[in-house]
């Protein structure tokens, strides 16, 4: 029997789903950050870990026959694709793509359309008459507008200004600065080694305070929503008729978008792991 394994390796976590030839889920795996920014050795370790978790119930012979599809955040970085292609994961085959490409495959079943990823980072991928067009996704902090990392960065900026007395003290400032014992020196030390994932971990705090009507949190989220709307406006201007929001922050930002923007959106046919399984070679039915 042939098994198909999909892997979604993103900036905050790495997920895997194993299905059999009938499309039934028979295994899964989960680990931490697996984007190219963690380095090729660490990336190999995480990928091997989730493959091991998902295939734990298979015999050695069955594992050797598994066909894998991997969507890797940052795979366009020089040397990453070549290094992964040269890696022996102990499976039959490995097909590689970006995390955006597997999300698109899942959302539109291989057809035309657009996705806007709103997670730790942000990026859009359009498919128009079979041709791919990428928007954004150039890396934090230069890019990733409207993302979890961008929300977290804005919240830290606000907290530091509030500690200085340069802006109003709000519950959001208190919640963020409390993570550093209300000490700017501790905050600066944290920032020196903070990753996009670390900033993205603050996004739920920002969203919670925005929902509770904290004025600064609302302004941060409204700004993020504005960036999301400009993404969508650009996508629509390209002539795309199916546009889908995906990623961990998508559901929380959706209510902050204007009605005329939401009118351009449609639900996904499947998730990124569905797309990764399609990439592996299995034609999943639309869900």
mmCIF file of C-alpha atoms in Angstrom:
data_model
loop_
_atom_site.group_PDB
_atom_site.id
_atom_site.type_symbol
_atom_site.label_atom_id
_atom_site.label_comp_id
_atom_site.label_asym_id
_atom_site.label_seq_id
_atom_site.Cartn_x
_atom_site.Cartn_y
_atom_site.Cartn_z
ATOM 1 C CA UNK A 1 0.000 0.000 0.000
ATOM 2 C CA UNK A 2 1.212 3.506 -0.829
ATOM 3 C CA UNK A 3 1.044 6.214 1.823
ATOM 4 C CA UNK A 4 1.138 9.971 1.252
ATOM 5 C CA UNK A 5 2.598 12.388 3.806
ATOM 6 C CA UNK A 6 1.992 16.126 3.763
ATOM 7 C CA UNK A 7 4.176 18.519 5.764
ATOM 8 C CA UNK A 8 3.466 22.185 6.427
ATOM 9 C CA UNK A 9 6.714 23.709 7.750
ATOM 10 C CA UNK A 10 6.058 27.276 8.883
ATOM 11 C CA UNK A 11 7.487 30.036 11.007
ATOM 12 C CA UNK A 12 5.745 28.976 14.213
ATOM 13 C CA UNK A 13 5.206 25.243 13.882
ATOM 14 C CA UNK A 14 5.566 22.213 11.660
ATOM 15 C CA UNK A 15 2.634 19.852 11.069
ATOM 16 C CA UNK A 16 2.432 16.544 9.240
ATOM 17 C CA UNK A 17 -0.468 14.362 8.117
ATOM 18 C CA UNK A 18 -0.184 10.823 6.746
ATOM 19 C CA UNK A 19 -2.972 9.319 4.638
ATOM 20 C CA UNK A 20 -3.380 5.926 3.027
ATOM 21 C CA UNK A 21 -4.284 5.240 -0.596
ATOM 22 C CA UNK A 22 -7.964 5.851 0.216
ATOM 23 C CA UNK A 23 -7.253 9.240 1.757
ATOM 24 C CA UNK A 24 -7.840 8.145 5.361
ATOM 25 C CA UNK A 25 -5.633 9.849 7.947
ATOM 26 C CA UNK A 26 -3.451 7.223 9.607
ATOM 27 C CA UNK A 27 -0.753 9.308 11.274
ATOM 28 C CA UNK A 28 0.260 12.826 12.240
ATOM 29 C CA UNK A 29 3.138 14.814 13.647
ATOM 30 C CA UNK A 30 3.824 18.209 15.138
ATOM 31 C CA UNK A 31 6.945 20.150 16.084
ATOM 32 C CA UNK A 32 8.214 23.708 16.462
ATOM 33 C CA UNK A 33 9.348 26.278 13.925
ATOM 34 C CA UNK A 34 10.556 24.806 10.634
ATOM 35 C CA UNK A 35 11.107 27.745 8.311
ATOM 36 C CA UNK A 36 14.364 28.056 6.398
ATOM 37 C CA UNK A 37 15.512 30.794 8.758
ATOM 38 C CA UNK A 38 16.351 28.287 11.516
ATOM 39 C CA UNK A 39 19.178 26.862 9.401
ATOM 40 C CA UNK A 40 19.393 23.752 7.273
ATOM 41 C CA UNK A 41 20.624 21.423 10.022
ATOM 42 C CA UNK A 42 17.861 22.422 12.417
ATOM 43 C CA UNK A 43 15.329 22.248 9.585
ATOM 44 C CA UNK A 44 16.379 18.707 8.693
ATOM 45 C CA UNK A 45 16.024 17.721 12.351
ATOM 46 C CA UNK A 46 12.480 19.077 12.636
ATOM 47 C CA UNK A 47 11.378 17.515 9.356
ATOM 48 C CA UNK A 48 12.841 14.137 10.323
ATOM 49 C CA UNK A 49 11.076 14.397 13.676
ATOM 50 C CA UNK A 50 7.595 14.959 12.214
ATOM 51 C CA UNK A 51 8.158 12.280 9.578
ATOM 52 C CA UNK A 52 9.053 9.877 12.367
ATOM 53 C CA UNK A 53 5.975 10.829 14.393
ATOM 54 C CA UNK A 54 3.594 10.480 11.455
ATOM 55 C CA UNK A 55 4.992 7.154 10.244
ATOM 56 C CA UNK A 56 5.515 5.557 13.654
ATOM 57 C CA UNK A 57 2.839 2.935 12.993
ATOM 58 C CA UNK A 58 4.311 1.869 9.658
ATOM 59 C CA UNK A 59 6.721 -0.992 9.109
ATOM 60 C CA UNK A 60 10.205 -0.112 7.772
ATOM 61 C CA UNK A 61 9.159 -1.338 4.329
ATOM 62 C CA UNK A 62 5.971 0.772 4.381
ATOM 63 C CA UNK A 63 7.888 3.871 5.481
ATOM 64 C CA UNK A 64 10.360 3.369 2.633
ATOM 65 C CA UNK A 65 7.420 3.592 0.229
ATOM 66 C CA UNK A 66 5.931 6.828 1.601
ATOM 67 C CA UNK A 67 5.602 9.709 -0.856
ATOM 68 C CA UNK A 68 6.102 13.083 0.838
ATOM 69 C CA UNK A 69 5.086 16.622 -0.083
ATOM 70 C CA UNK A 70 6.759 19.405 1.911
ATOM 71 C CA UNK A 71 5.805 23.064 1.980
ATOM 72 C CA UNK A 72 8.715 24.995 3.514
ATOM 73 C CA UNK A 73 8.538 28.639 4.579
ATOM 74 C CA UNK A 74 11.563 30.417 3.112
ATOM 75 C CA UNK A 75 12.484 27.661 0.652
ATOM 76 C CA UNK A 76 13.539 30.346 -1.819
ATOM 77 C CA UNK A 77 16.550 31.166 0.353
ATOM 78 C CA UNK A 78 19.780 30.277 -1.459
ATOM 79 C CA UNK A 79 20.847 26.684 -0.938
ATOM 80 C CA UNK A 80 17.786 25.472 0.994
ATOM 81 C CA UNK A 81 16.072 23.556 -1.805
ATOM 82 C CA UNK A 82 19.325 21.928 -2.952
ATOM 83 C CA UNK A 83 20.204 20.881 0.596
ATOM 84 C CA UNK A 84 16.790 19.310 1.155
ATOM 85 C CA UNK A 85 16.898 17.543 -2.204
ATOM 86 C CA UNK A 86 20.214 16.004 -1.121
ATOM 87 C CA UNK A 87 18.790 14.789 2.203
ATOM 88 C CA UNK A 88 17.761 11.167 2.667
ATOM 89 C CA UNK A 89 14.591 11.141 4.768
ATOM 90 C CA UNK A 90 14.176 7.385 4.397
ATOM 91 C CA UNK A 91 11.090 7.639 2.194
ATOM 92 C CA UNK A 92 10.270 6.881 -1.445
ATOM 93 C CA UNK A 93 10.119 10.455 -2.731
ATOM 94 C CA UNK A 94 10.030 14.060 -1.559
ATOM 95 C CA UNK A 95 8.360 16.878 -3.509
ATOM 96 C CA UNK A 96 9.264 20.394 -2.363
ATOM 97 C CA UNK A 97 7.352 23.663 -2.527
ATOM 98 C CA UNK A 98 6.891 26.815 -0.486
ATOM 99 C CA UNK A 99 4.377 26.993 2.346
ATOM 100 C CA UNK A 100 2.388 29.403 0.182
ATOM 101 C CA UNK A 101 2.240 26.911 -2.690
ATOM 102 C CA UNK A 102 0.830 24.084 -0.559
ATOM 103 C CA UNK A 103 -1.655 26.484 1.025
ATOM 104 C CA UNK A 104 -2.785 27.458 -2.481
ATOM 105 C CA UNK A 105 -3.059 23.817 -3.550
ATOM 106 C CA UNK A 106 -5.204 23.113 -0.504
ATOM 107 C CA UNK A 107 -7.378 26.192 -0.823
ATOM 108 C CA UNK A 108 -8.114 25.927 -4.548
ATOM 109 C CA UNK A 109 -7.561 22.244 -5.314
ATOM 110 C CA UNK A 110 -4.926 22.977 -7.922
ATOM 111 C CA UNK A 111 -7.064 25.524 -9.772
ATOM 112 C CA UNK A 112 -6.747 29.263 -10.320
ATOM 113 C CA UNK A 113 -7.325 31.689 -7.457
ATOM 114 C CA UNK A 114 -5.418 33.525 -4.752
ATOM 115 C CA UNK A 115 -4.524 32.994 -1.134
ATOM 116 C CA UNK A 116 -3.435 35.558 1.418
ATOM 117 C CA UNK A 117 -1.486 33.915 4.227
ATOM 118 C CA UNK A 118 -1.890 35.618 7.598
ATOM 119 C CA UNK A 119 0.224 33.808 10.155
ATOM 120 C CA UNK A 120 3.562 34.604 11.744
ATOM 121 C CA UNK A 121 4.295 36.285 8.419
ATOM 122 C CA UNK A 122 2.153 37.359 5.485
ATOM 123 C CA UNK A 123 2.271 36.800 1.742
ATOM 124 C CA UNK A 124 -0.084 36.331 -1.177
ATOM 125 C CA UNK A 125 0.120 33.782 -3.959
ATOM 126 C CA UNK A 126 -1.999 34.120 -7.101
ATOM 127 C CA UNK A 127 -2.554 31.562 -9.840
ATOM 128 C CA UNK A 128 -3.883 33.115 -13.015
ATOM 129 C CA UNK A 129 -4.408 30.817 -16.003
ATOM 130 C CA UNK A 130 -1.864 28.465 -14.492
ATOM 131 C CA UNK A 131 0.768 31.154 -13.911
ATOM 132 C CA UNK A 132 1.944 31.908 -10.363
ATOM 133 C CA UNK A 133 2.379 35.461 -9.082
ATOM 134 C CA UNK A 134 3.730 36.154 -5.574
ATOM 135 C CA UNK A 135 3.050 39.329 -3.583
ATOM 136 C CA UNK A 136 4.932 40.244 -0.418
ATOM 137 C CA UNK A 137 6.547 37.636 1.770
ATOM 138 C CA UNK A 138 9.975 39.285 1.715
ATOM 139 C CA UNK A 139 10.669 38.620 5.381
ATOM 140 C CA UNK A 140 10.248 40.294 8.753
ATOM 141 C CA UNK A 141 10.549 43.169 9.585
ATOM 142 C CA UNK A 142 10.783 44.613 6.056
ATOM 143 C CA UNK A 143 7.667 42.793 4.871
ATOM 144 C CA UNK A 144 4.983 40.641 6.583
ATOM 145 C CA UNK A 145 2.443 43.468 6.834
ATOM 146 C CA UNK A 146 -0.736 42.483 8.677
ATOM 147 C CA UNK A 147 0.948 39.429 10.190
ATOM 148 C CA UNK A 148 1.234 38.143 13.731
ATOM 149 C CA UNK A 149 4.868 39.224 13.888
ATOM 150 C CA UNK A 150 3.931 42.735 12.754
ATOM 151 C CA UNK A 151 1.210 42.961 15.422
ATOM 152 C CA UNK A 152 3.685 41.848 18.087
ATOM 153 C CA UNK A 153 6.318 44.328 16.958
ATOM 154 C CA UNK A 154 3.829 47.209 17.118
ATOM 155 C CA UNK A 155 2.757 46.112 20.598
ATOM 156 C CA UNK A 156 6.349 46.089 21.885
ATOM 157 C CA UNK A 157 6.932 49.536 20.399
ATOM 158 C CA UNK A 158 3.817 50.815 22.169
ATOM 159 C CA UNK A 159 4.839 49.269 25.485
ATOM 160 C CA UNK A 160 8.301 50.846 25.365
ATOM 161 C CA UNK A 161 6.873 54.253 24.505
ATOM 162 C CA UNK A 162 4.358 53.916 27.321
ATOM 163 C CA UNK A 163 7.103 53.018 29.793
ATOM 164 C CA UNK A 164 8.912 56.204 28.684
ATOM 165 C CA UNK A 165 5.736 58.241 29.120
ATOM 166 C CA UNK A 166 5.733 59.121 25.407
ATOM 167 C CA UNK A 167 2.287 57.672 24.805
ATOM 168 C CA UNK A 168 -0.748 56.740 26.862
ATOM 169 C CA UNK A 169 -0.635 53.799 29.242
ATOM 170 C CA UNK A 170 -3.270 51.268 28.250
ATOM 171 C CA UNK A 171 -4.079 47.690 29.313
ATOM 172 C CA UNK A 172 -2.181 46.488 26.233
ATOM 173 C CA UNK A 173 0.961 48.330 27.338
ATOM 174 C CA UNK A 174 0.608 46.835 30.788
ATOM 175 C CA UNK A 175 0.154 43.286 29.429
ATOM 176 C CA UNK A 176 3.159 43.511 27.106
ATOM 177 C CA UNK A 177 5.528 45.283 29.491
ATOM 178 C CA UNK A 178 4.607 42.836 32.270
ATOM 179 C CA UNK A 179 6.339 40.144 30.210
ATOM 180 C CA UNK A 180 9.553 42.083 30.821
ATOM 181 C CA UNK A 181 8.795 42.996 34.459
ATOM 182 C CA UNK A 182 8.056 46.542 33.243
ATOM 183 C CA UNK A 183 11.793 46.948 32.663
ATOM 184 C CA UNK A 184 13.011 48.473 29.388
ATOM 185 C CA UNK A 185 16.451 46.904 29.820
ATOM 186 C CA UNK A 186 14.877 43.433 29.933
ATOM 187 C CA UNK A 187 12.758 44.277 26.900
ATOM 188 C CA UNK A 188 15.784 45.402 24.883
ATOM 189 C CA UNK A 189 17.685 42.255 25.866
ATOM 190 C CA UNK A 190 14.733 40.116 24.693
ATOM 191 C CA UNK A 191 14.535 42.027 21.413
ATOM 192 C CA UNK A 192 18.204 41.322 20.675
ATOM 193 C CA UNK A 193 17.425 37.655 20.116
ATOM 194 C CA UNK A 194 13.722 37.709 19.308
ATOM 195 C CA UNK A 195 12.545 35.902 16.172
ATOM 196 C CA UNK A 196 9.412 36.555 14.091
ATOM 197 C CA UNK A 197 7.835 33.645 15.966
ATOM 198 C CA UNK A 198 8.544 35.391 19.297
ATOM 199 C CA UNK A 199 6.858 38.573 18.096
ATOM 200 C CA UNK A 200 4.031 36.546 16.592
ATOM 201 C CA UNK A 201 3.375 34.944 19.981
ATOM 202 C CA UNK A 202 2.275 38.397 21.198
ATOM 203 C CA UNK A 203 -0.384 38.737 18.486
ATOM 204 C CA UNK A 204 -3.184 37.013 20.470
ATOM 205 C CA UNK A 205 -2.614 39.517 23.285
ATOM 206 C CA UNK A 206 -3.033 42.385 20.831
ATOM 207 C CA UNK A 207 -6.181 40.856 19.338
ATOM 208 C CA UNK A 208 -7.697 40.180 22.769
ATOM 209 C CA UNK A 209 -7.148 43.778 23.856
ATOM 210 C CA UNK A 210 -8.464 45.129 20.558
ATOM 211 C CA UNK A 211 -11.634 43.079 21.043
ATOM 212 C CA UNK A 212 -11.837 44.583 24.560
ATOM 213 C CA UNK A 213 -11.684 48.098 23.018
ATOM 214 C CA UNK A 214 -8.159 49.061 24.102
ATOM 215 C CA UNK A 215 -7.573 52.176 21.930
ATOM 216 C CA UNK A 216 -3.953 51.404 21.027
ATOM 217 C CA UNK A 217 -4.654 47.737 20.358
ATOM 218 C CA UNK A 218 -7.544 48.767 18.129
ATOM 219 C CA UNK A 219 -5.305 51.149 16.175
ATOM 220 C CA UNK A 220 -2.690 48.398 15.704
ATOM 221 C CA UNK A 221 -5.279 45.902 14.463
ATOM 222 C CA UNK A 222 -6.999 48.474 12.259
ATOM 223 C CA UNK A 223 -3.646 49.242 10.644
ATOM 224 C CA UNK A 224 -3.060 45.510 10.080
ATOM 225 C CA UNK A 225 -6.530 45.182 8.566
ATOM 226 C CA UNK A 226 -5.708 48.059 6.235
ATOM 227 C CA UNK A 227 -2.670 46.198 4.942
ATOM 228 C CA UNK A 228 -4.774 43.070 4.449
ATOM 229 C CA UNK A 229 -7.337 45.060 2.487
ATOM 230 C CA UNK A 230 -4.645 46.533 0.232
ATOM 231 C CA UNK A 231 -3.404 43.008 -0.453
ATOM 232 C CA UNK A 232 -6.934 41.941 -1.403
ATOM 233 C CA UNK A 233 -7.526 45.033 -3.547
ATOM 234 C CA UNK A 234 -4.318 44.277 -5.455
ATOM 235 C CA UNK A 235 -5.361 40.650 -5.927
ATOM 236 C CA UNK A 236 -8.781 41.641 -7.254
ATOM 237 C CA UNK A 237 -7.195 44.190 -9.594
ATOM 238 C CA UNK A 238 -5.228 41.309 -11.148
ATOM 239 C CA UNK A 239 -8.521 39.721 -12.191
ATOM 240 C CA UNK A 240 -8.621 36.914 -9.621
ATOM 241 C CA UNK A 241 -12.149 35.786 -8.770
ATOM 242 C CA UNK A 242 -11.396 33.323 -5.931
ATOM 243 C CA UNK A 243 -9.488 34.793 -2.964
ATOM 244 C CA UNK A 244 -9.054 32.951 0.316
ATOM 245 C CA UNK A 245 -7.549 33.935 3.664
ATOM 246 C CA UNK A 246 -5.435 31.239 5.305
ATOM 247 C CA UNK A 247 -3.156 31.048 8.332
ATOM 248 C CA UNK A 248 -3.549 31.198 12.073
ATOM 249 C CA UNK A 249 -4.438 34.898 12.190
ATOM 250 C CA UNK A 250 -6.958 34.848 9.338
ATOM 251 C CA UNK A 251 -10.055 34.102 11.410
ATOM 252 C CA UNK A 252 -9.274 36.797 13.967
ATOM 253 C CA UNK A 253 -8.594 39.534 11.418
ATOM 254 C CA UNK A 254 -11.571 38.674 9.226
ATOM 255 C CA UNK A 255 -14.112 40.594 11.415
ATOM 256 C CA UNK A 256 -11.941 43.728 11.159
ATOM 257 C CA UNK A 257 -12.244 43.902 7.388
ATOM 258 C CA UNK A 258 -14.790 46.080 5.610
ATOM 259 C CA UNK A 259 -17.882 44.446 4.134
ATOM 260 C CA UNK A 260 -16.860 45.372 0.588
ATOM 261 C CA UNK A 261 -13.519 43.609 1.144
ATOM 262 C CA UNK A 262 -15.087 40.484 2.627
ATOM 263 C CA UNK A 263 -17.327 40.264 -0.454
ATOM 264 C CA UNK A 264 -14.261 39.285 -2.485
ATOM 265 C CA UNK A 265 -13.389 36.328 -0.211
ATOM 266 C CA UNK A 266 -14.380 32.683 -0.463
ATOM 267 C CA UNK A 267 -13.840 29.707 1.855
ATOM 268 C CA UNK A 268 -10.950 27.312 1.160
ATOM 269 C CA UNK A 269 -11.574 23.885 -0.341
ATOM 270 C CA UNK A 270 -8.948 22.393 1.971
ATOM 271 C CA UNK A 271 -6.055 23.280 4.265
ATOM 272 C CA UNK A 272 -2.281 23.487 3.607
ATOM 273 C CA UNK A 273 -1.769 19.870 4.656
ATOM 274 C CA UNK A 274 -4.314 18.834 2.028
ATOM 275 C CA UNK A 275 -2.204 20.808 -0.425
ATOM 276 C CA UNK A 276 1.005 19.117 0.738
ATOM 277 C CA UNK A 277 -0.616 15.704 0.267
ATOM 278 C CA UNK A 278 -1.660 16.738 -3.237
ATOM 279 C CA UNK A 279 1.953 17.784 -3.838
ATOM 280 C CA UNK A 280 3.059 14.322 -2.713
ATOM 281 C CA UNK A 281 1.007 12.883 -5.564
ATOM 282 C CA UNK A 282 -2.392 12.080 -4.100
ATOM 283 C CA UNK A 283 -5.442 13.690 -5.669
ATOM 284 C CA UNK A 284 -7.505 14.553 -2.607
ATOM 285 C CA UNK A 285 -11.231 15.053 -3.122
ATOM 286 C CA UNK A 286 -12.472 18.594 -2.518
ATOM 287 C CA UNK A 287 -13.887 19.137 0.967
#
